[in-house]
PDB file of N, CA and C in Angstrom:
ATOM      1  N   UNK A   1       8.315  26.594  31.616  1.00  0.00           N
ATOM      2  CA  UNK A   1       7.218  27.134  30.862  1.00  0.00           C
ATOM      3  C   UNK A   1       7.650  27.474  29.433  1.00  0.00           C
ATOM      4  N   UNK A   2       8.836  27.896  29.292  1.00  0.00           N
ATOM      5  CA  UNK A   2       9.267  28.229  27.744  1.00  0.00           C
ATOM      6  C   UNK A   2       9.845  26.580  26.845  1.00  0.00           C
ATOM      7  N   UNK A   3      10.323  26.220  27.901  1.00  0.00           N
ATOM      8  CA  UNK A   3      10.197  24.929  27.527  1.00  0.00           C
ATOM      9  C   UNK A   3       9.215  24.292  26.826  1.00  0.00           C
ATOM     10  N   UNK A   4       7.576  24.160  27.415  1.00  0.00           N
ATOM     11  CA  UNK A   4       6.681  23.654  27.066  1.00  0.00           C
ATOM     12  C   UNK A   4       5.865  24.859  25.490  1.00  0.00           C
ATOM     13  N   UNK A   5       5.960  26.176  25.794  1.00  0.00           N
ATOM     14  CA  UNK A   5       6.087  26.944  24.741  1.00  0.00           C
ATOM     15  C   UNK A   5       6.542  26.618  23.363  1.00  0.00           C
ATOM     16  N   UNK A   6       7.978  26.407  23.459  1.00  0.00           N
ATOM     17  CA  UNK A   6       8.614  25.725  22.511  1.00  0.00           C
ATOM     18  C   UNK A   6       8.084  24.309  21.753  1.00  0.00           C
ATOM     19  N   UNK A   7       7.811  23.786  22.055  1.00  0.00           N
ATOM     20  CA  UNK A   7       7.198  22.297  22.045  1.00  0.00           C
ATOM     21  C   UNK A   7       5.906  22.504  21.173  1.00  0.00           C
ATOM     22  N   UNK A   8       5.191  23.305  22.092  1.00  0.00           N
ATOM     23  CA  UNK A   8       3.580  23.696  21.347  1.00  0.00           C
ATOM     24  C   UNK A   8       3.868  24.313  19.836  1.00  0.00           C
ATOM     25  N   UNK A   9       4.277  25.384  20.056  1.00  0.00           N
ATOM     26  CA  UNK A   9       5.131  26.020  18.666  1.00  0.00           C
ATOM     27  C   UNK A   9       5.479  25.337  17.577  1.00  0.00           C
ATOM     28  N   UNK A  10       6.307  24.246  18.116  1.00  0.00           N
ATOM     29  CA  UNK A  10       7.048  23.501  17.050  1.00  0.00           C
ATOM     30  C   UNK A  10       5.850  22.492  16.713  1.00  0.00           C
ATOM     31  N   UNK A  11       5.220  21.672  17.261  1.00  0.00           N
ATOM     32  CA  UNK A  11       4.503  20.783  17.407  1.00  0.00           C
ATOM     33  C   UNK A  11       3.404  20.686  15.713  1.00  0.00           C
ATOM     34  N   UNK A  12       3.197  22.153  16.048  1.00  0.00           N
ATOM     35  CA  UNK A  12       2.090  22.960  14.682  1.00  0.00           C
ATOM     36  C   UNK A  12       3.184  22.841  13.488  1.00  0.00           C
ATOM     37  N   UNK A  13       4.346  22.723  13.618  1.00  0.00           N
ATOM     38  CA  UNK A  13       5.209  22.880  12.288  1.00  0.00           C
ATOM     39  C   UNK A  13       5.428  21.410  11.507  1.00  0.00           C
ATOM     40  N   UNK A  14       4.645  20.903  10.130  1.00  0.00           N
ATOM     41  CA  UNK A  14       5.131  19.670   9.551  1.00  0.00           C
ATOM     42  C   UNK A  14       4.808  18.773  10.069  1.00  0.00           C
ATOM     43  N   UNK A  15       3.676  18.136  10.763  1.00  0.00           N
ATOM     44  CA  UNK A  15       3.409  17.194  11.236  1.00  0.00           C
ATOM     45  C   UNK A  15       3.387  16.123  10.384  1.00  0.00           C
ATOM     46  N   UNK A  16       3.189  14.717  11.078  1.00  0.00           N
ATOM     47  CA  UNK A  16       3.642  13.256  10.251  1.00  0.00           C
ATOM     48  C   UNK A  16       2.244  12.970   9.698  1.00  0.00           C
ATOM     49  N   UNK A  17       2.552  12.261   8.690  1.00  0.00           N
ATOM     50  CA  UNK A  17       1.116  11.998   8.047  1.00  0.00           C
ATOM     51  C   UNK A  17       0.327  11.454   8.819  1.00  0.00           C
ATOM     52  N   UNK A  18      -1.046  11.074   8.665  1.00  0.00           N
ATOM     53  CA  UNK A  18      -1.693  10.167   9.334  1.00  0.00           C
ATOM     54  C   UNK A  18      -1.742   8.530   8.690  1.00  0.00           C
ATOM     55  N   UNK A  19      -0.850   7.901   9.327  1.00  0.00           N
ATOM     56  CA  UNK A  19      -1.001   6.329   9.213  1.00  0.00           C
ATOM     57  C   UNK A  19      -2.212   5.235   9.086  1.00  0.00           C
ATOM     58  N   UNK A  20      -3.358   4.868   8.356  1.00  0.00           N
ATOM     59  CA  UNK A  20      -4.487   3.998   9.151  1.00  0.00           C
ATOM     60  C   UNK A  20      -4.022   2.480   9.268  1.00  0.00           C
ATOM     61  N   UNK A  21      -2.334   1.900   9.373  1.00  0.00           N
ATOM     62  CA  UNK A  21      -2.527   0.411   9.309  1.00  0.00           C
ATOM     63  C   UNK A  21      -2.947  -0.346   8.571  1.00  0.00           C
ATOM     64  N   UNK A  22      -2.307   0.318   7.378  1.00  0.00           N
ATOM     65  CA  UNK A  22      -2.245   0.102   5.875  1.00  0.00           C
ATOM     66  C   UNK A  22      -1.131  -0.858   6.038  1.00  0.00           C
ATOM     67  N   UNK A  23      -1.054  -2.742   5.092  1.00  0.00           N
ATOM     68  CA  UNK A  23       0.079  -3.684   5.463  1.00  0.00           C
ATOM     69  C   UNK A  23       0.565  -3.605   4.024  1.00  0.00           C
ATOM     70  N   UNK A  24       1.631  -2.026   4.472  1.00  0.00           N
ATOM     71  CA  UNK A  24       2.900  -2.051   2.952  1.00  0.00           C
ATOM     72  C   UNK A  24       3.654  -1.300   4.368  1.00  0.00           C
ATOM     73  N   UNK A  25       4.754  -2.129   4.260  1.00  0.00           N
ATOM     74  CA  UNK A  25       6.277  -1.849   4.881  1.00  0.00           C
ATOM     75  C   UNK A  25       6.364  -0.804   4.426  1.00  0.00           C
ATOM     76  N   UNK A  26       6.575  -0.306   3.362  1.00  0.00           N
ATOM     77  CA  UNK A  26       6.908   0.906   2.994  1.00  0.00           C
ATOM     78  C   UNK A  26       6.535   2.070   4.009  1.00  0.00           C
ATOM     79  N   UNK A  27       5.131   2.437   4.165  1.00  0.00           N
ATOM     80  CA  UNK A  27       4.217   3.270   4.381  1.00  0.00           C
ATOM     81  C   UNK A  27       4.671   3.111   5.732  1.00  0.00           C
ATOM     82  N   UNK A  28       4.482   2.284   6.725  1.00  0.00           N
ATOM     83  CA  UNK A  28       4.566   1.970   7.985  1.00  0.00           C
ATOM     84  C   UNK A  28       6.221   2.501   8.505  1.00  0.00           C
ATOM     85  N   UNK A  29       6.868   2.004   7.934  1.00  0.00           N
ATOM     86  CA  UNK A  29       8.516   2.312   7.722  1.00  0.00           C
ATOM     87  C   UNK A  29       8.505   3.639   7.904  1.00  0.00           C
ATOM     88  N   UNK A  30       7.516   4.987   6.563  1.00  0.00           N
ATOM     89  CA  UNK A  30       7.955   6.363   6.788  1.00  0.00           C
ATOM     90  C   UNK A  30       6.832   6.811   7.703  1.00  0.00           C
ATOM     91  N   UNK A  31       6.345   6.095   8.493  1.00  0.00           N
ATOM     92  CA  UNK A  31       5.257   6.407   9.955  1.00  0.00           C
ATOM     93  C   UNK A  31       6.353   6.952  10.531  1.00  0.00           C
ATOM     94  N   UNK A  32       6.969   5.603  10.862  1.00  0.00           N
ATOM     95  CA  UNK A  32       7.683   5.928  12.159  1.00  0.00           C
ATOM     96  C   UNK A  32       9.183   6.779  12.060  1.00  0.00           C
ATOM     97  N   UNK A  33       9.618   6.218  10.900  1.00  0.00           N
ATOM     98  CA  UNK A  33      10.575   7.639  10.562  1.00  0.00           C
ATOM     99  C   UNK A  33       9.849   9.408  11.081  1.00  0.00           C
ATOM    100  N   UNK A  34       9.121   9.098  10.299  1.00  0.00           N
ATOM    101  CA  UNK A  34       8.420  10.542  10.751  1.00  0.00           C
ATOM    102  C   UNK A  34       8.410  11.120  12.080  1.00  0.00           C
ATOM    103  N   UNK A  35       7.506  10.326  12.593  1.00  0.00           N
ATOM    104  CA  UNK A  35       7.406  10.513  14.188  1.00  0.00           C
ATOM    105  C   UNK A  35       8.923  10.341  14.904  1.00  0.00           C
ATOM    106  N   UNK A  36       9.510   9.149  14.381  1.00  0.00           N
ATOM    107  CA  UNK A  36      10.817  10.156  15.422  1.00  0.00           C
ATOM    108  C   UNK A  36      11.714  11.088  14.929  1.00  0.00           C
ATOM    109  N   UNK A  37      11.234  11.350  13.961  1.00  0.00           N
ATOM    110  CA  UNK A  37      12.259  12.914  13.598  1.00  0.00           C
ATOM    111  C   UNK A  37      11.302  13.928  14.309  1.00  0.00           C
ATOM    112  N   UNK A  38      10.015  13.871  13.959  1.00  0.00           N
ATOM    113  CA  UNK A  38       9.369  14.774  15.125  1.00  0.00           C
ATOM    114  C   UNK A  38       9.589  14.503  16.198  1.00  0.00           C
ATOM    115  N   UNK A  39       9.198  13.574  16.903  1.00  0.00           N
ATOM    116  CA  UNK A  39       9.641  14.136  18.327  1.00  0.00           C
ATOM    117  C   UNK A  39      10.898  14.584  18.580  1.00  0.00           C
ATOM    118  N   UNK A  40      11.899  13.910  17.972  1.00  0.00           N
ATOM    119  CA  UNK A  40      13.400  14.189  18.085  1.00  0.00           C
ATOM    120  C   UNK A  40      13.555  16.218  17.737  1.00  0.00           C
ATOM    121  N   UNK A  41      12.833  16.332  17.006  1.00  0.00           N
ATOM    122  CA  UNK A  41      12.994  18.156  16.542  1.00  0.00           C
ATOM    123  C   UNK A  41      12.270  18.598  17.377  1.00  0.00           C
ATOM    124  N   UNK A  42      10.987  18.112  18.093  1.00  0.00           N
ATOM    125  CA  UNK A  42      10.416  18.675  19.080  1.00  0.00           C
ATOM    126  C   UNK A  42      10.597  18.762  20.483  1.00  0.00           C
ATOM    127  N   UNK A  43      11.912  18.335  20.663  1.00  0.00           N
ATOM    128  CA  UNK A  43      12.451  17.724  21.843  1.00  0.00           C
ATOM    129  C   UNK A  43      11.858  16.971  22.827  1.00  0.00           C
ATOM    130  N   UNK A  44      11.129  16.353  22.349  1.00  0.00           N
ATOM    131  CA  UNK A  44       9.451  15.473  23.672  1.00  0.00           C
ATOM    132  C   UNK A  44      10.472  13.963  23.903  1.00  0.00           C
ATOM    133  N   UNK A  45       9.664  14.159  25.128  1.00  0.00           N
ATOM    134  CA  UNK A  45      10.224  12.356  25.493  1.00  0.00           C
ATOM    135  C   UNK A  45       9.517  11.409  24.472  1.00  0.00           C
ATOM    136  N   UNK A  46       9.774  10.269  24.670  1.00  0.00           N
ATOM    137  CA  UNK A  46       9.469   9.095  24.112  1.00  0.00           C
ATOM    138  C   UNK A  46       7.938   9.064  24.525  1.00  0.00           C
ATOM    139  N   UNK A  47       7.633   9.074  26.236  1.00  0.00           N
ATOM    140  CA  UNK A  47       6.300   9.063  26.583  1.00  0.00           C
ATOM    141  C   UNK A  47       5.478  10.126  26.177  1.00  0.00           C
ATOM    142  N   UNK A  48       6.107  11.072  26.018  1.00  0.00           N
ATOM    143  CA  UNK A  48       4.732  12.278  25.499  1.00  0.00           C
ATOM    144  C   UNK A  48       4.855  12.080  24.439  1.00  0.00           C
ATOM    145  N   UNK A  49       5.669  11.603  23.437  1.00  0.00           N
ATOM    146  CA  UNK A  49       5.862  11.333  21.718  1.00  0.00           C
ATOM    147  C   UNK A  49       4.530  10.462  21.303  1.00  0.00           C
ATOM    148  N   UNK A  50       4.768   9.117  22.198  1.00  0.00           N
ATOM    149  CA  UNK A  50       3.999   8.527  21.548  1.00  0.00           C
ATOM    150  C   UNK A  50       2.618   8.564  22.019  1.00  0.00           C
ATOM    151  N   UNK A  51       2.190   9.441  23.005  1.00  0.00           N
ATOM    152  CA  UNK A  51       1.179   9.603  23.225  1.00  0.00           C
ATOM    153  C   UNK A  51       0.043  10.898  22.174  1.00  0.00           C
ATOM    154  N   UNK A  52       1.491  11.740  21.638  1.00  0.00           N
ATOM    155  CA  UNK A  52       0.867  12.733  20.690  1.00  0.00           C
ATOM    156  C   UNK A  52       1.128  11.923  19.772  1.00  0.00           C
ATOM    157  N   UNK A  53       1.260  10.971  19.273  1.00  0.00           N
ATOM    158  CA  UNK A  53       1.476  10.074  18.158  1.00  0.00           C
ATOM    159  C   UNK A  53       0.083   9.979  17.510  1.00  0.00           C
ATOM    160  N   UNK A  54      -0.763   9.597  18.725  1.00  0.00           N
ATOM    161  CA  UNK A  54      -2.144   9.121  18.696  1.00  0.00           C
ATOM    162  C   UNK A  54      -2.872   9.441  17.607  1.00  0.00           C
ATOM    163  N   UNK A  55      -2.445  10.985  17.491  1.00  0.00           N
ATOM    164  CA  UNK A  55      -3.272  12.000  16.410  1.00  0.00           C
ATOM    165  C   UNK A  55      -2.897  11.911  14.983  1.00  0.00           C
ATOM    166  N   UNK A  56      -2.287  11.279  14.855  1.00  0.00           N
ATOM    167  CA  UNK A  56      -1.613  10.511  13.574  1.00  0.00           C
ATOM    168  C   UNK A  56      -1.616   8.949  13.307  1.00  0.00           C
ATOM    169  N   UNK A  57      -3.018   8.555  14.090  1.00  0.00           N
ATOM    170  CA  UNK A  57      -2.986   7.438  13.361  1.00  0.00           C
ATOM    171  C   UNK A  57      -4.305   7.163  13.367  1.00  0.00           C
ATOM    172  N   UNK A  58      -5.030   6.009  12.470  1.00  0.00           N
ATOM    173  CA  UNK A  58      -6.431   6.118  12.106  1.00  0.00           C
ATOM    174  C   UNK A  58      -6.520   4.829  11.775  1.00  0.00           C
ATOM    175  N   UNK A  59      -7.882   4.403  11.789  1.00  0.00           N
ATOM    176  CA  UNK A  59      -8.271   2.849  11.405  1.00  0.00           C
ATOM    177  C   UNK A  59      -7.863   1.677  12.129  1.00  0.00           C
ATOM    178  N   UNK A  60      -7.345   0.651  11.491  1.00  0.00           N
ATOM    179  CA  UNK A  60      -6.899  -0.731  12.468  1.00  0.00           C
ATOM    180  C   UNK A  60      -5.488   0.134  13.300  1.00  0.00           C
ATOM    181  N   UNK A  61      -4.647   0.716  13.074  1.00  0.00           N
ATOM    182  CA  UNK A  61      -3.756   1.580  13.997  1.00  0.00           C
ATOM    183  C   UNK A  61      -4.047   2.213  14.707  1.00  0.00           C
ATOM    184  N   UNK A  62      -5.388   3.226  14.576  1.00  0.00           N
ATOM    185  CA  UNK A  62      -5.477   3.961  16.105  1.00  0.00           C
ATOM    186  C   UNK A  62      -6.030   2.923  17.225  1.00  0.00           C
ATOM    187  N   UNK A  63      -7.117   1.635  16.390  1.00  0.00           N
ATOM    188  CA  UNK A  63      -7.559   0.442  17.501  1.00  0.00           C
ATOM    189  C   UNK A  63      -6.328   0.052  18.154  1.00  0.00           C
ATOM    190  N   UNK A  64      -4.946   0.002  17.610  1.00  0.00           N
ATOM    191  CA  UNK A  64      -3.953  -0.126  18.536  1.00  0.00           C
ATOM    192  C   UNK A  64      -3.435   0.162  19.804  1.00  0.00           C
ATOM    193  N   UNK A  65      -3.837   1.895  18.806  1.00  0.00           N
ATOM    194  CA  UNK A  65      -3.458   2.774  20.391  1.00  0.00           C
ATOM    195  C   UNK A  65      -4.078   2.694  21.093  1.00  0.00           C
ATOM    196  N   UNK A  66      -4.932   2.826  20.909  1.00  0.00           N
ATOM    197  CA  UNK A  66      -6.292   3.184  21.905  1.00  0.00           C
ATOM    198  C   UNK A  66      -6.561   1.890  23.020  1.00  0.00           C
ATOM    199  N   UNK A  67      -5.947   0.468  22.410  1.00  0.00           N
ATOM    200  CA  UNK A  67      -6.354  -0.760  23.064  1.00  0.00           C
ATOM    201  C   UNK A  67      -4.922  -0.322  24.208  1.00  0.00           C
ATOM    202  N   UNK A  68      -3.913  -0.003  23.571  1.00  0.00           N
ATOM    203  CA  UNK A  68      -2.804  -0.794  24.425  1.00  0.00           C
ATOM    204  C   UNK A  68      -2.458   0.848  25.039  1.00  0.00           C
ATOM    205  N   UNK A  69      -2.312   1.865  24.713  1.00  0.00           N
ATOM    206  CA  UNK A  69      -1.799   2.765  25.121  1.00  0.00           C
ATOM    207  C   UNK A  69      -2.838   3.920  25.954  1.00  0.00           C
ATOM    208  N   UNK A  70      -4.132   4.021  25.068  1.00  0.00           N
ATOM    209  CA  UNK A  70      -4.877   4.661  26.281  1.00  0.00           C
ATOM    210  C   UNK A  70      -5.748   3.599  27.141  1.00  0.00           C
ATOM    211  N   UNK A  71      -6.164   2.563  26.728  1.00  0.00           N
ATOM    212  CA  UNK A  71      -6.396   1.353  27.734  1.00  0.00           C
ATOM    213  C   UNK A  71      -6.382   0.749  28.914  1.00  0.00           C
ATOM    214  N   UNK A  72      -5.238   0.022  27.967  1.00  0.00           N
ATOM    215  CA  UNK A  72      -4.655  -0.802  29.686  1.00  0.00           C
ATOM    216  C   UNK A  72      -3.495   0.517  29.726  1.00  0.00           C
ATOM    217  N   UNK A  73      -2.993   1.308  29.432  1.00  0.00           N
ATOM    218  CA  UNK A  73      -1.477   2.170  29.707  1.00  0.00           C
ATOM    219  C   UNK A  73      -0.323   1.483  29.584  1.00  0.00           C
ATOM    220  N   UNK A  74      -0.320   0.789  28.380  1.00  0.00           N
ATOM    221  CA  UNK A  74       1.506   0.577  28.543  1.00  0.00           C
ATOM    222  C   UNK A  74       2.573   0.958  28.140  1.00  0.00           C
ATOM    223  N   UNK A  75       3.284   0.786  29.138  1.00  0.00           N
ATOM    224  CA  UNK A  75       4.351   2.042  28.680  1.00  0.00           C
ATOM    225  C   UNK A  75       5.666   1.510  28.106  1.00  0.00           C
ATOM    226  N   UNK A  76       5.595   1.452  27.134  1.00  0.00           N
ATOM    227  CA  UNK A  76       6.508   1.623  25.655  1.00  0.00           C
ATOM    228  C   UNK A  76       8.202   2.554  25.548  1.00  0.00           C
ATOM    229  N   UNK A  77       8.989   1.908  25.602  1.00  0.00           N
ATOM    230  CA  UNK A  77      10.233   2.867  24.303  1.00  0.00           C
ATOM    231  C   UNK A  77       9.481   2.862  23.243  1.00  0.00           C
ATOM    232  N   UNK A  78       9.815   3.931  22.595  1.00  0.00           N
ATOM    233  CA  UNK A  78       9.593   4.137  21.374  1.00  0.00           C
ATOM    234  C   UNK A  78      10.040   3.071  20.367  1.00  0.00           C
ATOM    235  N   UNK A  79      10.997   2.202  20.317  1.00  0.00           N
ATOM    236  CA  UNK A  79      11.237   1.327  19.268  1.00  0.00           C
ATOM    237  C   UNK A  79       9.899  -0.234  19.739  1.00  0.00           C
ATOM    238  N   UNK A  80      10.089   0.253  21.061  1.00  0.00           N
ATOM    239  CA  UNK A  80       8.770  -1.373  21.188  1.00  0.00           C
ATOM    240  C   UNK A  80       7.320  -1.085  20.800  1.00  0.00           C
ATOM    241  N   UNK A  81       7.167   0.005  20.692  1.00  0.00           N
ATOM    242  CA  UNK A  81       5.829   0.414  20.359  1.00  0.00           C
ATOM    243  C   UNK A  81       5.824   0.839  19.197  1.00  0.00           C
ATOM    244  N   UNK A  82       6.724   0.891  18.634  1.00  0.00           N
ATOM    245  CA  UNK A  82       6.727   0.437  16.938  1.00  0.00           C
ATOM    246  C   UNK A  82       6.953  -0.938  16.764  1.00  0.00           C
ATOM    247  N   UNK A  83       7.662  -1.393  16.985  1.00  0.00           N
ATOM    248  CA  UNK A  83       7.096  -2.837  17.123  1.00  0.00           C
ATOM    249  C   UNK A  83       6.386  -3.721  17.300  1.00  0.00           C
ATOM    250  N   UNK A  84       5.447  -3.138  18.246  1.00  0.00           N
ATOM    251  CA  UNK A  84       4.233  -3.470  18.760  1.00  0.00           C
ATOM    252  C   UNK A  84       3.356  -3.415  17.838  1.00  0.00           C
ATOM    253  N   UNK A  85       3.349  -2.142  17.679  1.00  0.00           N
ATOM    254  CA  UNK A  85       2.121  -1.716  15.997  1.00  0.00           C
ATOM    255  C   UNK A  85       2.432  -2.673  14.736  1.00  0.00           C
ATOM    256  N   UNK A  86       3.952  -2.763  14.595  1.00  0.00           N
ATOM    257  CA  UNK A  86       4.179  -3.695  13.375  1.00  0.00           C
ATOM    258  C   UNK A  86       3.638  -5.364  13.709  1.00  0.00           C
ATOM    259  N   UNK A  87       3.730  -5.666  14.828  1.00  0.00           N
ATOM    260  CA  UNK A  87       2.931  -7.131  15.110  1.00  0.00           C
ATOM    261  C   UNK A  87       1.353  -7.157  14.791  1.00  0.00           C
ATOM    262  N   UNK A  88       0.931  -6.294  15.686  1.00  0.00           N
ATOM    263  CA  UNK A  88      -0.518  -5.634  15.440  1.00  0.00           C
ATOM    264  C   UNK A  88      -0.772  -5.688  14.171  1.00  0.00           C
ATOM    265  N   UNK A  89      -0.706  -5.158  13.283  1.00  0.00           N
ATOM    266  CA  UNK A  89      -1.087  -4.743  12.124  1.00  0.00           C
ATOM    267  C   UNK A  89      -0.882  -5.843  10.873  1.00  0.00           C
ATOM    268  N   UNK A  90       0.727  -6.185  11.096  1.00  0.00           N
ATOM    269  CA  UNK A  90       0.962  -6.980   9.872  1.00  0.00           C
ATOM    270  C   UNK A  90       0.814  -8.704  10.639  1.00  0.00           C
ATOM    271  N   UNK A  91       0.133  -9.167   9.206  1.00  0.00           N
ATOM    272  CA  UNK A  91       0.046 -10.289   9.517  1.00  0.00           C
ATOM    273  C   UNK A  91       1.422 -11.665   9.874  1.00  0.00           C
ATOM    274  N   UNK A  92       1.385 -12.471  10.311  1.00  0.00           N
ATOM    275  CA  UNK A  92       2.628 -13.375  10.729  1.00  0.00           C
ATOM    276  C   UNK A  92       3.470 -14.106   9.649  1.00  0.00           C
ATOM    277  N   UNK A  93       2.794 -14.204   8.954  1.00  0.00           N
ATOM    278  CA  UNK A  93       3.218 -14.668   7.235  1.00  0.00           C
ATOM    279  C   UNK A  93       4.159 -13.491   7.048  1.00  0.00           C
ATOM    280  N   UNK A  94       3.510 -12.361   6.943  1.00  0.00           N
ATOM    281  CA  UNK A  94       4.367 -11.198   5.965  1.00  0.00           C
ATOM    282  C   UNK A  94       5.694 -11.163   6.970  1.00  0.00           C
ATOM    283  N   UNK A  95       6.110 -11.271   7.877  1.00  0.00           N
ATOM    284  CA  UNK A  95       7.893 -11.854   7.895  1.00  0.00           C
ATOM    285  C   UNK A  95       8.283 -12.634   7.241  1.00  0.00           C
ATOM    286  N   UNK A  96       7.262 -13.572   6.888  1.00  0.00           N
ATOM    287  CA  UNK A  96       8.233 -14.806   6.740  1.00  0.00           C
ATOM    288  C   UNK A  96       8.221 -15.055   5.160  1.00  0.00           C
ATOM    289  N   UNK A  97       7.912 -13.852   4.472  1.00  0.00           N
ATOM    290  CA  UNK A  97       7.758 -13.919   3.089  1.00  0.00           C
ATOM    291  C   UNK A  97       8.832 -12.837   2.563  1.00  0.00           C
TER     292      UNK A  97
END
C-alpha cells in the first residue's frame, strides 16, 4: 500500500509532455526519453508505464494507443512500443532519408 502511495505521489510530480504524433524525430525522441525517466523515477513497471503513458499522448498517437494497447491489448516492452509508435506514425521513406 505505501508502495502504491508512493507512485501516486510521485506520478503528480513533472509529468512528460503530451506528444500528438507530430513526424520530427526530435520531438518523438524527447517523448520517450521522458516517459522512461518517469517511469524509471516512479518506479512502475513497463506494463503500468505504458499504460499511464496513454495520458500523454494525443492525435494520430493516442489512435495508436488506443488501437493496439487498449484494443486488441498488446503487451509491449517498453522499447517495442516505442517502436511500434515510431512505425505508426512516421512514414517508411523517413528511414530511408
Amino acid at each position: 500500500m505505501n508502495a502504491l502511495k508512493y507512485h501516486q505521489s510521485f506520478l503528480k510530480n513533472d509529468p512528460p509532455f503530451k506528444y500528438g504524433g507530430e513526424i520530427q524525430a526530435s520531438k518523438s525522441k524527447k517523448w520517450c526519453q521522458e516517459i522512461c525517466d518517469w517511469i524509471k523515477d516512479g518506479h512502475l513497471g513497463h506494463r503500468c508505464g505504458i499504460q499511464q503513458s496513454g495520458k500523454y499522448l494525443t492525435g494520430k498517437a493516442y489512435k495508436f494507443f488506443k488501437q493496439d494497447i487498449l484494443q486488441k491489448g498488446m503487451k509491449y516492452m517498453l522499447t517495442e512500443y516505442f517502436a511500434a509508435l515510431f512505425d505508426y506514425i512516421f512514414p517508411v521513406e523517413f528511414c530511408m532519408q
